[in-house]
Amino acid sequence: MITVKNGLYTITSGRTSYVMHIREGKYVENLHYGRRITPMHRANTDGLLDARDIMTDTDTEAALAEKYTNPYGNSVAAAGDNWCVTLDDMCLEMSNAATGDYRSLPLMLEGPDGCISTRFYIEDSLLYEGLYADSDKTGMPYAHISPDGGDKPWTLELIYRDHHTDGDDKGLELRVIYTAFEDCDVITKRMVLINDTGVTYTVRDISSMMLDLQGRDYSVMTFDGLWTRERHAHIKKLESGIYETGSTNGTSSNFHNPFVMLLKDGTTEKYGDCYGFNLIYSGNHRERMEVSEYGKTRVLTGINPFGFAYPLKPGERFYTPEAMLTYSPDGFNGVSHNCHRFITDHIIPPYFRGRKRPILINNWEATYFDFNRRKLIDLAGTAASLGIELFVLDDGWFGDRSDDSKALGDWYVNEKKLGGTLDSLVKEIKSKGLLFGIWVEPEMISQKSRLYETHPDWAVSVPGKEIYTGRNQMILDYTRKDVRDHIVDVICKLLGSADISYVKWDMNRPITDAYSKGGSLPGAFYHDYVLGLYDVMKRITGAYPHVLFEGCSAGGNRFDMGILSYMPQIWTSDDTDPSERMYIQGGTSYGYPQSVMGAHVSASPNHQTLRETSLETRFNVAAMGVLGYELDLTRLSLVDRKIISGQVEFYKKNRELLQNGSFTRVYNSDNNTIWQVTDDKKEHAVALLYKRYAEPNQSYDILYASDLIEDAVYRVRVRSIKVKVKTFGNLINQISPVYIKEDGVMQALIGKAYAMDGETEEYTVNGATLMYAGIRLAGRFIGTGLNEGTRVMGDYSSRLYSIDKIG
Ligand code: DGJ
């Protein structure tokens, strides 16, 4: 709910309040953003009056507003009668260049005379039920109304005008727009600059949102990395001055995700004040936090000003991407829950909300480029026999694409390699009971391609300058409409040529030279590229609304809410090593739900790290996302086949919970991690317990749970696993009647046909016990013997536990 009343603008959601008022007749001051302070209606049963009857808005304002009693020493006084006020020490909602607020600014605008001073003062406001009225005109995705109705969002537009003192000569209009999504305690903010003057301005820097908070006792949590190690969580203490993170590689990047959190000192996973910020945007972004000497903290998020100089001609508007803000008093998990709900209810395409995602087999790590029809059909046949539901044909099916040096842009089927038309292959795979999916990389062009021969000017490069490639490829100039039309046409034709249910949309190199030979100006290139991308994605996904698209950018180089607005899941990382995935999926889970994270079981040793891990752990970790397999299933041993069909069966049985349950990081020590997914009613949950390294002579682990009903009774059962004979090395000879040589033929033969059963454990406990005391699980193997109860937990080991309410 948003109210505009008695000089107060109040945005209230279930657990938060955002309060503003006007100061000196022109500035909008933030009085509070955090835990809900807006009085709730109270039934008058206890003789106490409803707070709303005895406390007025004026009282609230008087309490919250800063008093500015004394003049400052060496500071610039704000315009107005009260020279005790300085903008440098005010929690502002909008701030102007060259007015004495020397902190980082949300807007840097250059007039035709080169002057950067602005005087945007509040003039008016608009309040209405629903989303921002111009959402569709922005060219960017935006948060939508929840498909199940839910609470209707409200929107507040604060309207500012750049004031000139010389009479009629008016400046630009600026709107700061707030939309409240009460159901998930999220507010979105954005700015719109409207040039209704007669001259062209250049926008040098414009944030989507600025938030000034009281206090300086904050840390920031960021999610950083590189290819194959995306979004590892890092916490840094904010000190006086500026901390900045972001991306300049043309995408939201694997370097620094646009999702960041601001934590009050002392905040943990479960307790404490925590803010989350994100952008519905897939290009260069910047998140800046500034702690001022006056003891306030400013947060700015939005487009990165790197290489940005956007011309705004008379009659034009500049829309910033929509930014998300959320607050929770319940620590990091509280913010994560808000973000997860926001993404599932308001970001991913409504058709896919809660819709079950098929378990897939992707041929990439099974074959790389080296495949033919026989291999594909064999892989599909084995996958079908194991219960897998979707076959994905990855890179290498088109043009002359036998390696990564060529053919991007030539989106015609290599029928020689596929042994016939795509349609015939799809039919054959579908006859095995599988759906079919295909890989594309539509933003790219190889220099060795037919497309490049015909349209060299469609590749992004600067004339006269050496070309820089990444993975031997160049970027297609999506700032040009002719390029976009061509891509929409060829990809739509491809998708119409066979029964395709899924598309993996890859993007394997970042942008370097932001230069178009026929499209945007250099200062507009990065942003226009993203607008172009959204245009293409919107047209293609709009033409095939029921096809499941999975975003990918060399794994997780573009994991953001912009992509998720068109594609309900993203390939989280090319790194499928479960040990590394615990960091990657764990880091990603702070801002994104598990239903958007592609997670595959791959071969061991792992292709990215060469680490060896058990098939059980590879599954247990992948099960905490959208499950797939990405290994050569045709070469599986009997034992591995059995293990995988058991995994697939377990995942299908628990799919609703695993994909759409509420995800919580329950416990984290140096060595043990527990994650849990829980259904809405708190009747069913699955918990993952992951152990990084085996610990000698410390024999048991504790299973803690979260989000349960204290008084309800639950049955807790471990998912049964198989333990490979090989795990025991030559210790196996302690029980074997014949000598088994380690790594010998006999061990290999036994290992292929036989594995030992893991422990069985089952408990009946109430929710309170699970949450506050934890179950002390059976002792681990510590070298003193093995019996039915022993839990064999080596390095990178794990278990899944089903928690079901029985009373
Ligand atoms: C990068 C992706 O992340 C991989 O999964 C695979 O699709 C390759 N590209 C194919 O070139």
PDB file of N, CA and C in Angstrom, residues 628-665:
ATOM      1  N   GLY A 628      19.614 -31.883 -14.280  1.00  0.00           N
ATOM      2  CA  GLY A 628      19.924 -32.440 -15.589  1.00  0.00           C
ATOM      3  C   GLY A 628      21.121 -33.354 -15.465  1.00  0.00           C
ATOM      4  N   TYR A 629      21.390 -34.103 -16.518  1.00  0.00           N
ATOM      5  CA  TYR A 629      22.597 -34.941 -16.586  1.00  0.00           C
ATOM      6  C   TYR A 629      23.390 -34.486 -17.792  1.00  0.00           C
ATOM      7  N   GLU A 630      24.696 -34.554 -17.686  1.00  0.00           N
ATOM      8  CA  GLU A 630      25.536 -34.078 -18.775  1.00  0.00           C
ATOM      9  C   GLU A 630      26.788 -34.949 -18.815  1.00  0.00           C
ATOM     10  N   LEU A 631      26.598 -36.224 -19.131  1.00  0.00           N
ATOM     11  CA  LEU A 631      27.720 -37.158 -19.223  1.00  0.00           C
ATOM     12  C   LEU A 631      27.308 -38.279 -20.155  1.00  0.00           C
ATOM     13  N   ASP A 632      28.279 -39.083 -20.551  1.00  0.00           N
ATOM     14  CA  ASP A 632      27.975 -40.141 -21.501  1.00  0.00           C
ATOM     15  C   ASP A 632      27.299 -41.303 -20.792  1.00  0.00           C
ATOM     16  N   LEU A 633      25.983 -41.296 -20.842  1.00  0.00           N
ATOM     17  CA  LEU A 633      25.209 -42.316 -20.131  1.00  0.00           C
ATOM     18  C   LEU A 633      25.364 -43.691 -20.768  1.00  0.00           C
ATOM     19  N   THR A 634      25.802 -43.710 -22.036  1.00  0.00           N
ATOM     20  CA  THR A 634      25.879 -45.010 -22.718  1.00  0.00           C
ATOM     21  C   THR A 634      27.027 -45.851 -22.164  1.00  0.00           C
ATOM     22  N   ARG A 635      27.926 -45.220 -21.413  1.00  0.00           N
ATOM     23  CA  ARG A 635      29.063 -45.984 -20.888  1.00  0.00           C
ATOM     24  C   ARG A 635      28.939 -46.279 -19.401  1.00  0.00           C
ATOM     25  N   LEU A 636      27.741 -46.117 -18.881  1.00  0.00           N
ATOM     26  CA  LEU A 636      27.572 -46.327 -17.438  1.00  0.00           C
ATOM     27  C   LEU A 636      27.685 -47.809 -17.068  1.00  0.00           C
ATOM     28  N   SER A 637      28.200 -48.054 -15.882  1.00  0.00           N
ATOM     29  CA  SER A 637      28.204 -49.423 -15.368  1.00  0.00           C
ATOM     30  C   SER A 637      26.783 -49.748 -14.899  1.00  0.00           C
ATOM     31  N   LEU A 638      26.577 -51.018 -14.640  1.00  0.00           N
ATOM     32  CA  LEU A 638      25.273 -51.468 -14.147  1.00  0.00           C
ATOM     33  C   LEU A 638      24.903 -50.732 -12.851  1.00  0.00           C
ATOM     34  N   VAL A 639      25.899 -50.632 -11.989  1.00  0.00           N
ATOM     35  CA  VAL A 639      25.673 -49.977 -10.697  1.00  0.00           C
ATOM     36  C   VAL A 639      25.288 -48.516 -10.905  1.00  0.00           C
ATOM     37  N   ASP A 640      26.015 -47.824 -11.753  1.00  0.00           N
ATOM     38  CA  ASP A 640      25.715 -46.403 -11.978  1.00  0.00           C
ATOM     39  C   ASP A 640      24.346 -46.211 -12.632  1.00  0.00           C
ATOM     40  N   ARG A 641      23.995 -47.131 -13.491  1.00  0.00           N
ATOM     41  CA  ARG A 641      22.644 -47.047 -14.095  1.00  0.00           C
ATOM     42  C   ARG A 641      21.578 -47.134 -13.007  1.00  0.00           C
ATOM     43  N   LYS A 642      21.794 -48.086 -12.103  1.00  0.00           N
ATOM     44  CA  LYS A 642      20.823 -48.262 -11.005  1.00  0.00           C
ATOM     45  C   LYS A 642      20.779 -47.011 -10.137  1.00  0.00           C
ATOM     46  N   ILE A 643      21.973 -46.493  -9.852  1.00  0.00           N
ATOM     47  CA  ILE A 643      22.025 -45.294  -8.992  1.00  0.00           C
ATOM     48  C   ILE A 643      21.271 -44.152  -9.671  1.00  0.00           C
ATOM     49  N   ILE A 644      21.522 -43.967 -10.954  1.00  0.00           N
ATOM     50  CA  ILE A 644      20.888 -42.824 -11.639  1.00  0.00           C
ATOM     51  C   ILE A 644      19.371 -43.021 -11.743  1.00  0.00           C
ATOM     52  N   SER A 645      18.928 -44.243 -12.042  1.00  0.00           N
ATOM     53  CA  SER A 645      17.458 -44.345 -12.116  1.00  0.00           C
ATOM     54  C   SER A 645      16.829 -44.121 -10.757  1.00  0.00           C
ATOM     55  N   GLY A 646      17.539 -44.489  -9.679  1.00  0.00           N
ATOM     56  CA  GLY A 646      17.028 -44.195  -8.332  1.00  0.00           C
ATOM     57  C   GLY A 646      16.985 -42.691  -8.087  1.00  0.00           C
ATOM     58  N   GLN A 647      18.002 -42.000  -8.550  1.00  0.00           N
ATOM     59  CA  GLN A 647      18.047 -40.537  -8.364  1.00  0.00           C
ATOM     60  C   GLN A 647      16.892 -39.870  -9.112  1.00  0.00           C
ATOM     61  N   VAL A 648      16.712 -40.303 -10.350  1.00  0.00           N
ATOM     62  CA  VAL A 648      15.657 -39.700 -11.177  1.00  0.00           C
ATOM     63  C   VAL A 648      14.285 -39.937 -10.524  1.00  0.00           C
ATOM     64  N   GLU A 649      14.124 -41.135  -9.999  1.00  0.00           N
ATOM     65  CA  GLU A 649      12.855 -41.462  -9.336  1.00  0.00           C
ATOM     66  C   GLU A 649      12.640 -40.566  -8.110  1.00  0.00           C
ATOM     67  N   PHE A 650      13.700 -40.406  -7.323  1.00  0.00           N
ATOM     68  CA  PHE A 650      13.596 -39.560  -6.124  1.00  0.00           C
ATOM     69  C   PHE A 650      13.270 -38.121  -6.530  1.00  0.00           C
ATOM     70  N   TYR A 651      13.959 -37.638  -7.549  1.00  0.00           N
ATOM     71  CA  TYR A 651      13.755 -36.234  -7.967  1.00  0.00           C
ATOM     72  C   TYR A 651      12.322 -36.024  -8.455  1.00  0.00           C
ATOM     73  N   LYS A 652      11.831 -36.995  -9.247  1.00  0.00           N
ATOM     74  CA  LYS A 652      10.459 -36.844  -9.763  1.00  0.00           C
ATOM     75  C   LYS A 652       9.458 -36.829  -8.613  1.00  0.00           C
ATOM     76  N   LYS A 653       9.694 -37.712  -7.641  1.00  0.00           N
ATOM     77  CA  LYS A 653       8.773 -37.807  -6.508  1.00  0.00           C
ATOM     78  C   LYS A 653       8.761 -36.500  -5.707  1.00  0.00           C
ATOM     79  N   ASN A 654       9.905 -35.868  -5.636  1.00  0.00           N
ATOM     80  CA  ASN A 654      10.024 -34.650  -4.818  1.00  0.00           C
ATOM     81  C   ASN A 654      10.177 -33.393  -5.657  1.00  0.00           C
ATOM     82  N   ARG A 655       9.875 -33.500  -6.947  1.00  0.00           N
ATOM     83  CA  ARG A 655      10.192 -32.395  -7.860  1.00  0.00           C
ATOM     84  C   ARG A 655       9.546 -31.076  -7.445  1.00  0.00           C
ATOM     85  N   GLU A 656       8.269 -31.152  -7.073  1.00  0.00           N
ATOM     86  CA  GLU A 656       7.551 -29.937  -6.724  1.00  0.00           C
ATOM     87  C   GLU A 656       8.288 -29.196  -5.600  1.00  0.00           C
ATOM     88  N   LEU A 657       8.684 -29.983  -4.611  1.00  0.00           N
ATOM     89  CA  LEU A 657       9.377 -29.428  -3.451  1.00  0.00           C
ATOM     90  C   LEU A 657      10.777 -28.923  -3.834  1.00  0.00           C
ATOM     91  N   LEU A 658      11.505 -29.754  -4.567  1.00  0.00           N
ATOM     92  CA  LEU A 658      12.890 -29.399  -4.895  1.00  0.00           C
ATOM     93  C   LEU A 658      12.951 -28.174  -5.809  1.00  0.00           C
ATOM     94  N   GLN A 659      11.985 -28.078  -6.722  1.00  0.00           N
ATOM     95  CA  GLN A 659      12.055 -26.938  -7.656  1.00  0.00           C
ATOM     96  C   GLN A 659      11.342 -25.699  -7.112  1.00  0.00           C
ATOM     97  N   ASN A 660      10.240 -25.908  -6.383  1.00  0.00           N
ATOM     98  CA  ASN A 660       9.455 -24.728  -6.007  1.00  0.00           C
ATOM     99  C   ASN A 660       9.327 -24.488  -4.520  1.00  0.00           C
ATOM    100  N   GLY A 661       9.907 -25.375  -3.713  1.00  0.00           N
ATOM    101  CA  GLY A 661       9.838 -25.156  -2.264  1.00  0.00           C
ATOM    102  C   GLY A 661      10.634 -23.925  -1.866  1.00  0.00           C
ATOM    103  N   SER A 662      10.390 -23.476  -0.635  1.00  0.00           N
ATOM    104  CA  SER A 662      11.117 -22.304  -0.155  1.00  0.00           C
ATOM    105  C   SER A 662      12.515 -22.752   0.295  1.00  0.00           C
ATOM    106  N   PHE A 663      13.533 -22.086  -0.233  1.00  0.00           N
ATOM    107  CA  PHE A 663      14.929 -22.519  -0.032  1.00  0.00           C
ATOM    108  C   PHE A 663      15.558 -21.733   1.128  1.00  0.00           C
ATOM    109  N   THR A 664      16.161 -22.465   2.056  1.00  0.00           N
ATOM    110  CA  THR A 664      16.817 -21.815   3.201  1.00  0.00           C
ATOM    111  C   THR A 664      18.215 -22.380   3.398  1.00  0.00           C
ATOM    112  N   ARG A 665      19.160 -21.482   3.655  1.00  0.00           N
ATOM    113  CA  ARG A 665      20.501 -21.936   4.068  1.00  0.00           C
ATOM    114  C   ARG A 665      20.443 -22.115   5.584  1.00  0.00           C
TER     115      ARG A 665
END
